[in-house]
Coordinates of C-alpha atoms and ligand atoms in Angstrom, one line a residue:
X31 CA -0.1 0.4 -17.6
X32 CA -3.8 1.2 -17.4
X33 CA -4.7 4.8 -16.7
X34 CA -8.2 6.2 -16.4
X35 CA -8.8 9.8 -17.5
X36 CA -12.0 11.4 -16.3
X37 CA -12.5 14.7 -18.2
X38 CA -15.6 16.3 -19.6
X39 CA -13.9 18.8 -21.9
X40 CA -13.8 16.9 -25.2
X41 CA -10.6 18.5 -26.5
X42 CA -8.6 18.1 -23.2
X43 CA -9.8 14.5 -22.8
X44 CA -8.8 13.5 -26.4
X45 CA -5.5 15.3 -26.1
X46 CA -4.7 13.5 -22.8
X47 CA -5.7 10.1 -24.1
X48 CA -3.7 10.5 -27.3
X49 CA -0.6 11.9 -25.5
X50 CA -0.6 9.1 -22.9
X51 CA -1.1 6.5 -25.6
X52 CA 1.9 7.8 -27.5
X53 CA 3.9 7.8 -24.2
X54 CA 3.3 4.0 -24.0
X55 CA 0.4 3.9 -21.5
X56 CA -3.0 2.3 -21.9
X57 CA -5.5 5.1 -21.2
X58 CA -9.3 4.8 -20.9
X59 CA -11.3 8.0 -21.2
X60 CA -14.6 8.7 -19.3
X61 CA -16.4 12.0 -20.1
X62 CA -18.6 12.1 -17.0
X63 CA -18.1 11.4 -13.3
X64 CA -20.7 8.7 -13.5
X65 CA -18.9 6.8 -16.3
X66 CA -15.5 7.4 -14.6
X67 CA -16.7 6.0 -11.3
X68 CA -18.3 3.0 -13.0
X69 CA -15.1 2.2 -14.8
X70 CA -13.0 2.7 -11.7
X71 CA -15.1 0.4 -9.7
X72 CA -15.8 -2.3 -12.2
X73 CA -12.9 -2.7 -14.5
X74 CA -11.4 -6.2 -14.0
X75 CA -7.8 -5.2 -14.5
X76 CA -7.6 -2.2 -12.2
X77 CA -6.2 1.2 -13.1
X78 CA -2.8 2.1 -11.8
X79 CA -3.5 5.8 -11.9
X80 CA -6.6 8.1 -12.3
X81 CA -6.4 11.5 -13.8
X82 CA -9.4 13.3 -12.5
X83 CA -10.9 16.6 -13.5
X84 CA -12.5 18.4 -10.5
X85 CA -15.4 20.1 -12.3
X86 CA -17.5 17.4 -13.9
X87 CA -21.2 17.2 -14.6
X88 CA -23.1 14.9 -12.3
X89 CA -20.6 13.4 -9.9
X90 CA -17.8 15.9 -9.5
X91 CA -14.2 15.0 -8.9
X92 CA -14.4 15.4 -5.1
X93 CA -17.4 13.0 -4.8
X94 CA -15.8 10.5 -7.2
X95 CA -12.7 10.4 -5.1
X96 CA -14.6 10.0 -1.9
X97 CA -16.6 7.1 -3.2
X98 CA -13.5 5.4 -4.6
X99 CA -11.7 5.7 -1.2
X100 CA -14.9 4.5 0.6
X101 CA -14.8 1.4 -1.6
X102 CA -11.2 0.8 -0.6
X103 CA -9.7 1.8 -3.9
X104 CA -6.2 3.0 -3.1
X105 CA -5.3 3.9 -6.7
X106 CA -3.3 7.1 -6.9
X107 CA -5.3 10.1 -8.2
X108 CA -3.9 13.2 -10.0
X109 CA -6.4 16.0 -9.8
X110 CA -6.8 18.5 -12.6
X111 CA -8.1 21.8 -11.4
X112 CA -8.9 24.9 -13.3
X113 CA -9.2 27.0 -10.2
X114 CA -5.9 28.1 -8.9
X115 CA -7.1 28.3 -5.4
X116 CA -5.3 26.9 -2.4
X117 CA -8.6 25.7 -0.8
X118 CA -9.2 23.4 -3.8
X119 CA -5.8 21.9 -3.6
X120 CA -6.0 21.4 0.2
X121 CA -9.4 19.9 -0.2
X122 CA -8.2 17.5 -2.8
X123 CA -5.2 16.4 -0.8
X124 CA -7.4 16.0 2.3
X125 CA -9.8 13.8 0.4
X126 CA -6.9 11.5 -0.6
X127 CA -5.7 12.9 -4.0
X128 CA -2.0 12.3 -4.5
X129 CA -1.2 15.3 -6.6
X130 CA -2.8 18.0 -8.6
X131 CA -2.2 20.0 -11.7
X132 CA -3.6 23.4 -12.5
X133 CA -5.1 24.0 -15.9
X134 CA -3.9 24.9 -18.4
X135 CA -0.8 22.7 -18.1
X136 CA 1.9 21.5 -20.5
X137 CA 1.7 17.9 -21.4
X138 CA 5.3 17.3 -20.5
X139 CA 4.4 18.5 -17.0
X140 CA 1.5 16.1 -16.7
X141 CA 3.7 13.3 -18.0
X142 CA 6.3 14.0 -15.4
X143 CA 3.7 13.9 -12.6
X144 CA 2.3 10.7 -14.0
X145 CA 5.7 9.0 -14.0
X146 CA 6.4 10.1 -10.5
X147 CA 3.0 8.8 -9.2
X148 CA 3.4 5.5 -10.9
X149 CA 6.9 5.0 -9.6
X150 CA 5.7 5.8 -6.1
X151 CA 3.0 3.2 -6.3
X152 CA 5.4 0.6 -7.5
X153 CA 7.8 1.1 -4.6
X154 CA 4.9 1.0 -2.1
X155 CA 3.7 -2.2 -3.6
X156 CA 7.2 -3.7 -3.0
X157 CA 6.8 -2.7 0.7
X158 CA 4.1 -5.3 1.0
X159 CA 6.9 -7.8 1.2
X160 CA 9.1 -7.7 4.3
X161 CA 12.4 -9.4 4.5
X162 CA 14.9 -10.2 7.2
X163 CA 17.9 -12.3 5.9
X164 CA 16.2 -15.0 3.8
X165 CA 12.9 -14.9 5.7
X166 CA 10.1 -13.2 3.7
X167 CA 6.6 -12.3 4.6
X168 CA 4.2 -11.3 1.9
X169 CA 1.3 -9.2 3.3
X170 CA -0.9 -9.4 0.3
X171 CA -0.6 -13.1 -0.2
X172 CA -0.3 -13.7 3.6
X173 CA 2.5 -16.1 2.9
X174 CA 5.8 -16.7 4.5
X175 CA 8.9 -18.3 3.0
X176 CA 12.4 -18.9 4.3
X177 CA 15.2 -19.8 1.9
X178 CA 12.5 -20.0 -0.7
X179 CA 10.6 -22.7 1.2
X180 CA 7.0 -22.0 2.0
X181 CA 6.1 -22.1 5.7
X182 CA 2.6 -22.6 6.9
X183 CA 1.7 -20.5 10.0
X184 CA -1.5 -20.2 12.0
X185 CA -3.2 -16.8 12.0
X186 CA -1.7 -15.9 15.4
X187 CA 1.8 -17.1 14.4
X188 CA 1.5 -14.9 11.3
X189 CA 0.5 -11.9 13.3
X190 CA 3.4 -12.5 15.7
X191 CA 5.9 -12.9 12.9
X192 CA 4.6 -9.8 11.2
X193 CA 5.0 -7.8 14.4
X194 CA 8.6 -9.0 14.8
X195 CA 9.4 -8.2 11.2
X196 CA 7.8 -4.8 11.2
X197 CA 9.9 -3.9 14.2
X198 CA 13.0 -5.9 13.5
X199 CA 15.9 -5.2 15.8
X200 CA 13.7 -3.9 18.5
X201 CA 13.3 -5.7 21.8
X202 CA 9.5 -6.4 22.2
X203 CA 8.4 -6.8 25.8
X204 CA 5.8 -9.6 26.5
X205 CA 3.2 -7.0 27.4
X206 CA 3.5 -5.4 24.0
X207 CA 3.3 -8.7 22.2
X208 CA 0.2 -9.6 24.2
X209 CA -1.6 -6.4 23.4
X210 CA -0.7 -6.4 19.7
X211 CA -1.2 -10.0 18.8
X212 CA -3.7 -11.3 21.3
X213 CA -5.4 -8.0 22.1
X214 CA -5.2 -8.8 25.8
X215 CA -3.6 -7.4 28.8
X216 CA -0.4 -9.2 29.8
X217 CA -0.9 -11.7 32.5
X218 CA 2.3 -13.1 33.8
X219 CA 0.6 -16.4 34.8
X220 CA -0.1 -17.3 31.2
X221 CA 2.6 -18.8 29.0
X222 CA 0.6 -18.3 25.8
X223 CA 3.3 -16.1 24.4
X224 CA 6.2 -18.5 25.2
X225 CA 4.3 -21.3 23.6
X226 CA 3.5 -19.3 20.4
X227 CA 7.1 -18.2 20.1
X228 CA 8.4 -21.7 20.6
X229 CA 6.1 -22.9 17.8
X230 CA 7.1 -20.0 15.6
X231 CA 10.7 -20.8 16.1
X232 CA 10.3 -24.4 15.3
X233 CA 8.9 -23.4 12.0
X234 CA 10.9 -20.4 10.9
X235 CA 14.2 -20.8 12.8
X236 CA 15.0 -24.3 13.8
X237 CA 15.4 -25.8 10.3
X238 CA 17.5 -22.8 9.2
X239 CA 20.6 -20.8 9.8
X240 CA 21.1 -18.2 11.2
X241 CA 18.6 -18.0 14.0
X242 CA 16.6 -14.8 13.8
X243 CA 14.3 -14.8 16.9
X244 CA 16.3 -14.1 20.0
X245 CA 15.3 -14.0 23.7
X246 CA 16.5 -11.1 25.9
X247 CA 15.9 -12.5 29.4
X248 CA 13.7 -10.3 31.5
X249 CA 13.1 -7.9 28.6
X250 CA 11.4 -9.7 25.8
X251 CA 12.1 -11.0 22.3
X252 CA 13.5 -9.6 19.1
X253 CA 13.9 -10.6 15.5
X254 CA 17.2 -9.7 14.0
X255 CA 19.8 -11.1 11.7
X256 CA 22.7 -11.2 14.2
X257 CA 25.5 -13.3 12.8
X258 CA 28.0 -13.6 15.6
Ligands
CA110 CA1 -14.4 20.0 -16.4

């Protein structure tokens, strides 16, 4: 597991790097905000956690975190702050830090926080795959499988299925489907939704058992694993 430490105090940086290495992680150490930012943005195999000192020469921890988030980097960040001030912690959390630790700290405390943050990331990564019965949708790969078989969907069909899966068991009225998937106001003259649902069913339901997409006449549609 790759961890980036950004810490300008030589002793603290070395101590963190050594401790994390002994704990089985693969830590890189940057001694300035500029180097830290460069590593965080350019490393090919991305970091799973950044331990970030607030007070750094050049780019400080706040700025570094802001630039990371602006660049779409969602890596968890553990802030190290020397100042035991509530404003600092609030500011860090508002900027998108995931946790903070006040210096001086015991290494065992840091390790406990690191483990928690890494565990949290792993479970949220899993949440990019949604499942209902044997139907799976992978949000990162934008792929759909049922009973292990890959199913090719158009972009609209994918959005439609995603909506159903995110709100499984809920009856979704046509107007809601129209606004969420087609970004349009529902017009009862159009049968675009019926057509799309028929196509989706022919791909994800008809060749399989049980049927997952159900019609509730006069109310809408729902996706649910109802075996009765
Ligand atoms: Ca510092």
